[in-house]
Amino acid sequence: MKVSKLAANLIGSEIVKIGNEVNDLKAKGAEIANLTIGDLNSNIYPIPALLKEEIQKAYQNNLTNYPPANGLLSLRKEVSKDLKNRWNLDYSPNDILITAGSRPLIYAVYKTIVDEGDKVIYPTPSWNNNHYAYLTSANAVEVKTKPETNFLPTADDLRPHLDGAVLLALCSPLNPTGTMFTREQLSEICELVIAENKKRGADEKPLYLMYDQIYSNLTFGAEHVDPVSLFPEMREYTIYIDGISKCLAATGVRVGWGFGPAHIIDKMKALLTHVGAWAPKPEQEATAKFYENPENVNVFVEDFKGKLEESLKVLHGGVQDLKIKGLSVDSIEPMGALYLTIKLDYIGKTKPDGATIENSSDLVFYLINEAGVALVPFSAFGEDKSEPWFRASVGGLAVDEIKVMLPKLESALNKLK
């Protein structure tokens, strides 16, 4: 049966494919250390108790009709205050758009800015930019990054591609790597964006920067930096993506917010009224109540990110121990988010059954079946399947489960020749 060309050529998520394999094996009784999804085991990491209470209260008070298209004013006011208190960013409630998590915001940024054939620039690895570029028929320019720069693009990497581009998509802390821009790195990129926009005429579309900082509260000692704080003139070009999904362990609560130039935010709002992508009204009401006291956020985040950091350190330390033992592995010290970047240099090796590990996907499924360990290859984030780099998300496991998993990983890798 015929479908649209867009639907016919849409590529499914590699992460979902791996997740399905994990779920099938679990259903058969297998024990799998699932390090794949950028999600959280809500029994290990529940949302704040007060937030849960306020959600329940909002439903009891029958706040179950449509919210305003741009979000409850009470929540937009609290977000505005939090941005000022936390990052010294001045955005009024009218500059803020509330949606069901960050995905609708990212989609709306692309659809608001990008016309068919427009040049869009994003680094690889990065989360889902390739799919959003496809959905908007963009001319996607993928900028390959290196482990030496923590898989973050440098100004030199981006400079050759900015001419004529309308959107640059960046994320820090970065999904999938958990690494972060330094002040110097981001400053040099912002200077490029400003210089590029000064060259453009009034009838030309600017080069906009989408800055995804959904993990900005989950940092481990490193300083989170953002474009407008570094250069106030970036304000007219920068659209931020943020929300509670990660910082409050609330991935399923679905409350995100974007903020930026009013003319962009207004068009994003208009677009999303036709999609129906608003966050549920009770969840918006509860989030507003929770944010009324900044200490609610601060106390929860400090405890939560401390636990994530412990898990990441255990996993990173375990991989480094394997490296000392002579295995062909490595990892990048975690800086933020819930991800560890792991190198497993075993592509081309032979499995016990005589078959060859042809690519990173082969290695993923070998480890699932042989070690009960599930990782995501960087090919799910735009990299080639020949690359030996993988994302490990610690949100689904307790520290003890990570410790139990490491010897199984070691054993499975030692069987490859």
PDB file of C-alpha atoms in Angstrom, residues 42-157:
ATOM      1  CA  SER A  42      11.475   5.504  38.290  1.00  0.00           C
ATOM      2  CA  ASN A  43      11.748   3.038  41.166  1.00  0.00           C
ATOM      3  CA  ILE A  44      15.409   3.993  41.587  1.00  0.00           C
ATOM      4  CA  TYR A  45      14.935   7.654  40.627  1.00  0.00           C
ATOM      5  CA  PRO A  46      11.370   8.776  41.457  1.00  0.00           C
ATOM      6  CA  ILE A  47      10.241  12.310  40.732  1.00  0.00           C
ATOM      7  CA  PRO A  48      10.187  14.738  43.675  1.00  0.00           C
ATOM      8  CA  ALA A  49       7.528  13.780  46.224  1.00  0.00           C
ATOM      9  CA  LEU A  50       6.112  17.306  46.279  1.00  0.00           C
ATOM     10  CA  LEU A  51       5.816  17.388  42.493  1.00  0.00           C
ATOM     11  CA  LYS A  52       3.922  14.091  42.601  1.00  0.00           C
ATOM     12  CA  GLU A  53       1.591  15.455  45.284  1.00  0.00           C
ATOM     13  CA  GLU A  54       0.900  18.603  43.280  1.00  0.00           C
ATOM     14  CA  ILE A  55       0.134  16.578  40.132  1.00  0.00           C
ATOM     15  CA  GLN A  56      -2.346  14.439  42.060  1.00  0.00           C
ATOM     16  CA  LYS A  57      -3.877  17.537  43.627  1.00  0.00           C
ATOM     17  CA  ALA A  58      -4.323  19.197  40.233  1.00  0.00           C
ATOM     18  CA  TYR A  59      -6.215  16.169  38.923  1.00  0.00           C
ATOM     19  CA  GLN A  60      -8.376  16.108  42.061  1.00  0.00           C
ATOM     20  CA  ASN A  61      -9.163  19.781  41.426  1.00  0.00           C
ATOM     21  CA  ASN A  62     -10.342  18.887  37.898  1.00  0.00           C
ATOM     22  CA  LEU A  63      -7.704  20.857  36.023  1.00  0.00           C
ATOM     23  CA  THR A  64      -8.262  18.562  33.061  1.00  0.00           C
ATOM     24  CA  ASN A  65      -9.296  20.948  30.278  1.00  0.00           C
ATOM     25  CA  TYR A  66      -7.073  22.577  27.646  1.00  0.00           C
ATOM     26  CA  PRO A  67      -4.167  24.709  28.860  1.00  0.00           C
ATOM     27  CA  PRO A  68      -3.311  27.936  26.993  1.00  0.00           C
ATOM     28  CA  ALA A  69      -1.476  27.317  23.729  1.00  0.00           C
ATOM     29  CA  ASN A  70       1.814  28.697  25.080  1.00  0.00           C
ATOM     30  CA  GLY A  71       1.413  27.180  28.551  1.00  0.00           C
ATOM     31  CA  LEU A  72      -0.016  28.261  31.885  1.00  0.00           C
ATOM     32  CA  LEU A  73       0.984  31.812  32.765  1.00  0.00           C
ATOM     33  CA  SER A  74       1.808  30.666  36.313  1.00  0.00           C
ATOM     34  CA  LEU A  75       4.376  28.209  34.948  1.00  0.00           C
ATOM     35  CA  ARG A  76       5.837  30.633  32.426  1.00  0.00           C
ATOM     36  CA  LYS A  77       6.295  33.156  35.242  1.00  0.00           C
ATOM     37  CA  GLU A  78       8.124  30.591  37.379  1.00  0.00           C
ATOM     38  CA  VAL A  79      10.328  29.529  34.463  1.00  0.00           C
ATOM     39  CA  SER A  80      11.147  33.184  33.811  1.00  0.00           C
ATOM     40  CA  LYS A  81      12.206  33.618  37.453  1.00  0.00           C
ATOM     41  CA  ASP A  82      14.254  30.410  37.420  1.00  0.00           C
ATOM     42  CA  LEU A  83      16.126  31.451  34.267  1.00  0.00           C
ATOM     43  CA  LYS A  84      17.012  34.742  35.933  1.00  0.00           C
ATOM     44  CA  ASN A  85      18.027  33.203  39.266  1.00  0.00           C
ATOM     45  CA  ARG A  86      19.888  30.219  37.838  1.00  0.00           C
ATOM     46  CA  TRP A  87      21.546  31.546  34.670  1.00  0.00           C
ATOM     47  CA  ASN A  88      20.977  35.324  34.866  1.00  0.00           C
ATOM     48  CA  LEU A  89      18.940  35.140  31.649  1.00  0.00           C
ATOM     49  CA  ASP A  90      16.196  37.755  31.222  1.00  0.00           C
ATOM     50  CA  TYR A  91      13.235  36.238  29.389  1.00  0.00           C
ATOM     51  CA  SER A  92       9.681  37.368  30.059  1.00  0.00           C
ATOM     52  CA  PRO A  93       6.795  34.874  30.330  1.00  0.00           C
ATOM     53  CA  ASN A  94       5.789  35.903  26.794  1.00  0.00           C
ATOM     54  CA  ASP A  95       9.191  34.746  25.488  1.00  0.00           C
ATOM     55  CA  ILE A  96       8.608  31.228  26.866  1.00  0.00           C
ATOM     56  CA  LEU A  97       6.703  28.335  25.275  1.00  0.00           C
ATOM     57  CA  ILE A  98       5.628  25.273  27.266  1.00  0.00           C
ATOM     58  CA  THR A  99       5.254  21.927  25.482  1.00  0.00           C
ATOM     59  CA  ALA A 100       5.070  18.189  26.192  1.00  0.00           C
ATOM     60  CA  GLY A 101       8.784  17.766  26.782  1.00  0.00           C
ATOM     61  CA  SER A 102      11.531  19.026  24.507  1.00  0.00           C
ATOM     62  CA  ARG A 103      10.834  17.057  21.311  1.00  0.00           C
ATOM     63  CA  PRO A 104       7.941  19.230  20.092  1.00  0.00           C
ATOM     64  CA  LEU A 105      10.108  22.290  20.690  1.00  0.00           C
ATOM     65  CA  ILE A 106      12.980  20.946  18.610  1.00  0.00           C
ATOM     66  CA  TYR A 107      10.601  19.954  15.821  1.00  0.00           C
ATOM     67  CA  ALA A 108       8.973  23.385  15.955  1.00  0.00           C
ATOM     68  CA  VAL A 109      12.347  25.160  15.772  1.00  0.00           C
ATOM     69  CA  TYR A 110      13.185  23.243  12.605  1.00  0.00           C
ATOM     70  CA  LYS A 111       9.754  23.803  11.031  1.00  0.00           C
ATOM     71  CA  THR A 112       9.713  27.511  11.941  1.00  0.00           C
ATOM     72  CA  ILE A 113      13.157  28.300  10.551  1.00  0.00           C
ATOM     73  CA  VAL A 114      13.937  25.753   7.835  1.00  0.00           C
ATOM     74  CA  ASP A 115      12.528  25.787   4.293  1.00  0.00           C
ATOM     75  CA  GLU A 116      13.052  22.908   1.895  1.00  0.00           C
ATOM     76  CA  GLY A 117      16.690  22.806   0.823  1.00  0.00           C
ATOM     77  CA  ASP A 118      17.897  25.203   3.540  1.00  0.00           C
ATOM     78  CA  LYS A 119      21.267  24.362   5.022  1.00  0.00           C
ATOM     79  CA  VAL A 120      21.207  23.031   8.593  1.00  0.00           C
ATOM     80  CA  ILE A 121      24.427  22.270  10.473  1.00  0.00           C
ATOM     81  CA  TYR A 122      24.817  19.871  13.367  1.00  0.00           C
ATOM     82  CA  PRO A 123      27.636  17.774  14.802  1.00  0.00           C
ATOM     83  CA  THR A 124      27.839  14.024  14.884  1.00  0.00           C
ATOM     84  CA  PRO A 125      27.332  12.330  17.183  1.00  0.00           C
ATOM     85  CA  SER A 126      24.163  14.149  18.267  1.00  0.00           C
ATOM     86  CA  TRP A 127      20.641  13.132  19.140  1.00  0.00           C
ATOM     87  CA  ASN A 128      17.993  13.052  16.398  1.00  0.00           C
ATOM     88  CA  ASN A 129      19.127  16.061  14.358  1.00  0.00           C
ATOM     89  CA  ASN A 130      19.394  13.825  11.309  1.00  0.00           C
ATOM     90  CA  HIS A 131      15.720  12.889  11.681  1.00  0.00           C
ATOM     91  CA  TYR A 132      14.523  16.466  12.215  1.00  0.00           C
ATOM     92  CA  ALA A 133      16.537  17.568   9.191  1.00  0.00           C
ATOM     93  CA  TYR A 134      14.863  14.846   7.153  1.00  0.00           C
ATOM     94  CA  LEU A 135      11.384  15.839   8.371  1.00  0.00           C
ATOM     95  CA  THR A 136      11.978  19.403   7.205  1.00  0.00           C
ATOM     96  CA  SER A 137      13.650  18.470   3.872  1.00  0.00           C
ATOM     97  CA  ALA A 138      16.739  20.367   4.985  1.00  0.00           C
ATOM     98  CA  ASN A 139      20.131  20.253   3.351  1.00  0.00           C
ATOM     99  CA  ALA A 140      21.832  18.583   6.295  1.00  0.00           C
ATOM    100  CA  VAL A 141      25.520  19.268   6.872  1.00  0.00           C
ATOM    101  CA  GLU A 142      26.893  16.809   9.414  1.00  0.00           C
ATOM    102  CA  VAL A 143      30.122  17.913  11.067  1.00  0.00           C
ATOM    103  CA  LYS A 144      32.080  14.956  12.346  1.00  0.00           C
ATOM    104  CA  THR A 145      33.692  15.534  15.744  1.00  0.00           C
ATOM    105  CA  LYS A 146      36.647  13.868  17.453  1.00  0.00           C
ATOM    106  CA  PRO A 147      37.282  12.243  20.836  1.00  0.00           C
ATOM    107  CA  GLU A 148      40.137  14.735  21.314  1.00  0.00           C
ATOM    108  CA  THR A 149      37.528  17.524  21.641  1.00  0.00           C
ATOM    109  CA  ASN A 150      35.152  15.351  23.681  1.00  0.00           C
ATOM    110  CA  PHE A 151      33.023  14.864  20.547  1.00  0.00           C
ATOM    111  CA  LEU A 152      32.062  18.536  20.563  1.00  0.00           C
ATOM    112  CA  PRO A 153      32.452  20.691  17.437  1.00  0.00           C
ATOM    113  CA  THR A 154      35.043  23.441  17.442  1.00  0.00           C
ATOM    114  CA  ALA A 155      34.804  26.794  15.710  1.00  0.00           C
ATOM    115  CA  ASP A 156      37.329  25.518  13.162  1.00  0.00           C
ATOM    116  CA  ASP A 157      35.112  22.494  12.469  1.00  0.00           C
TER     117      ASP A 157
END
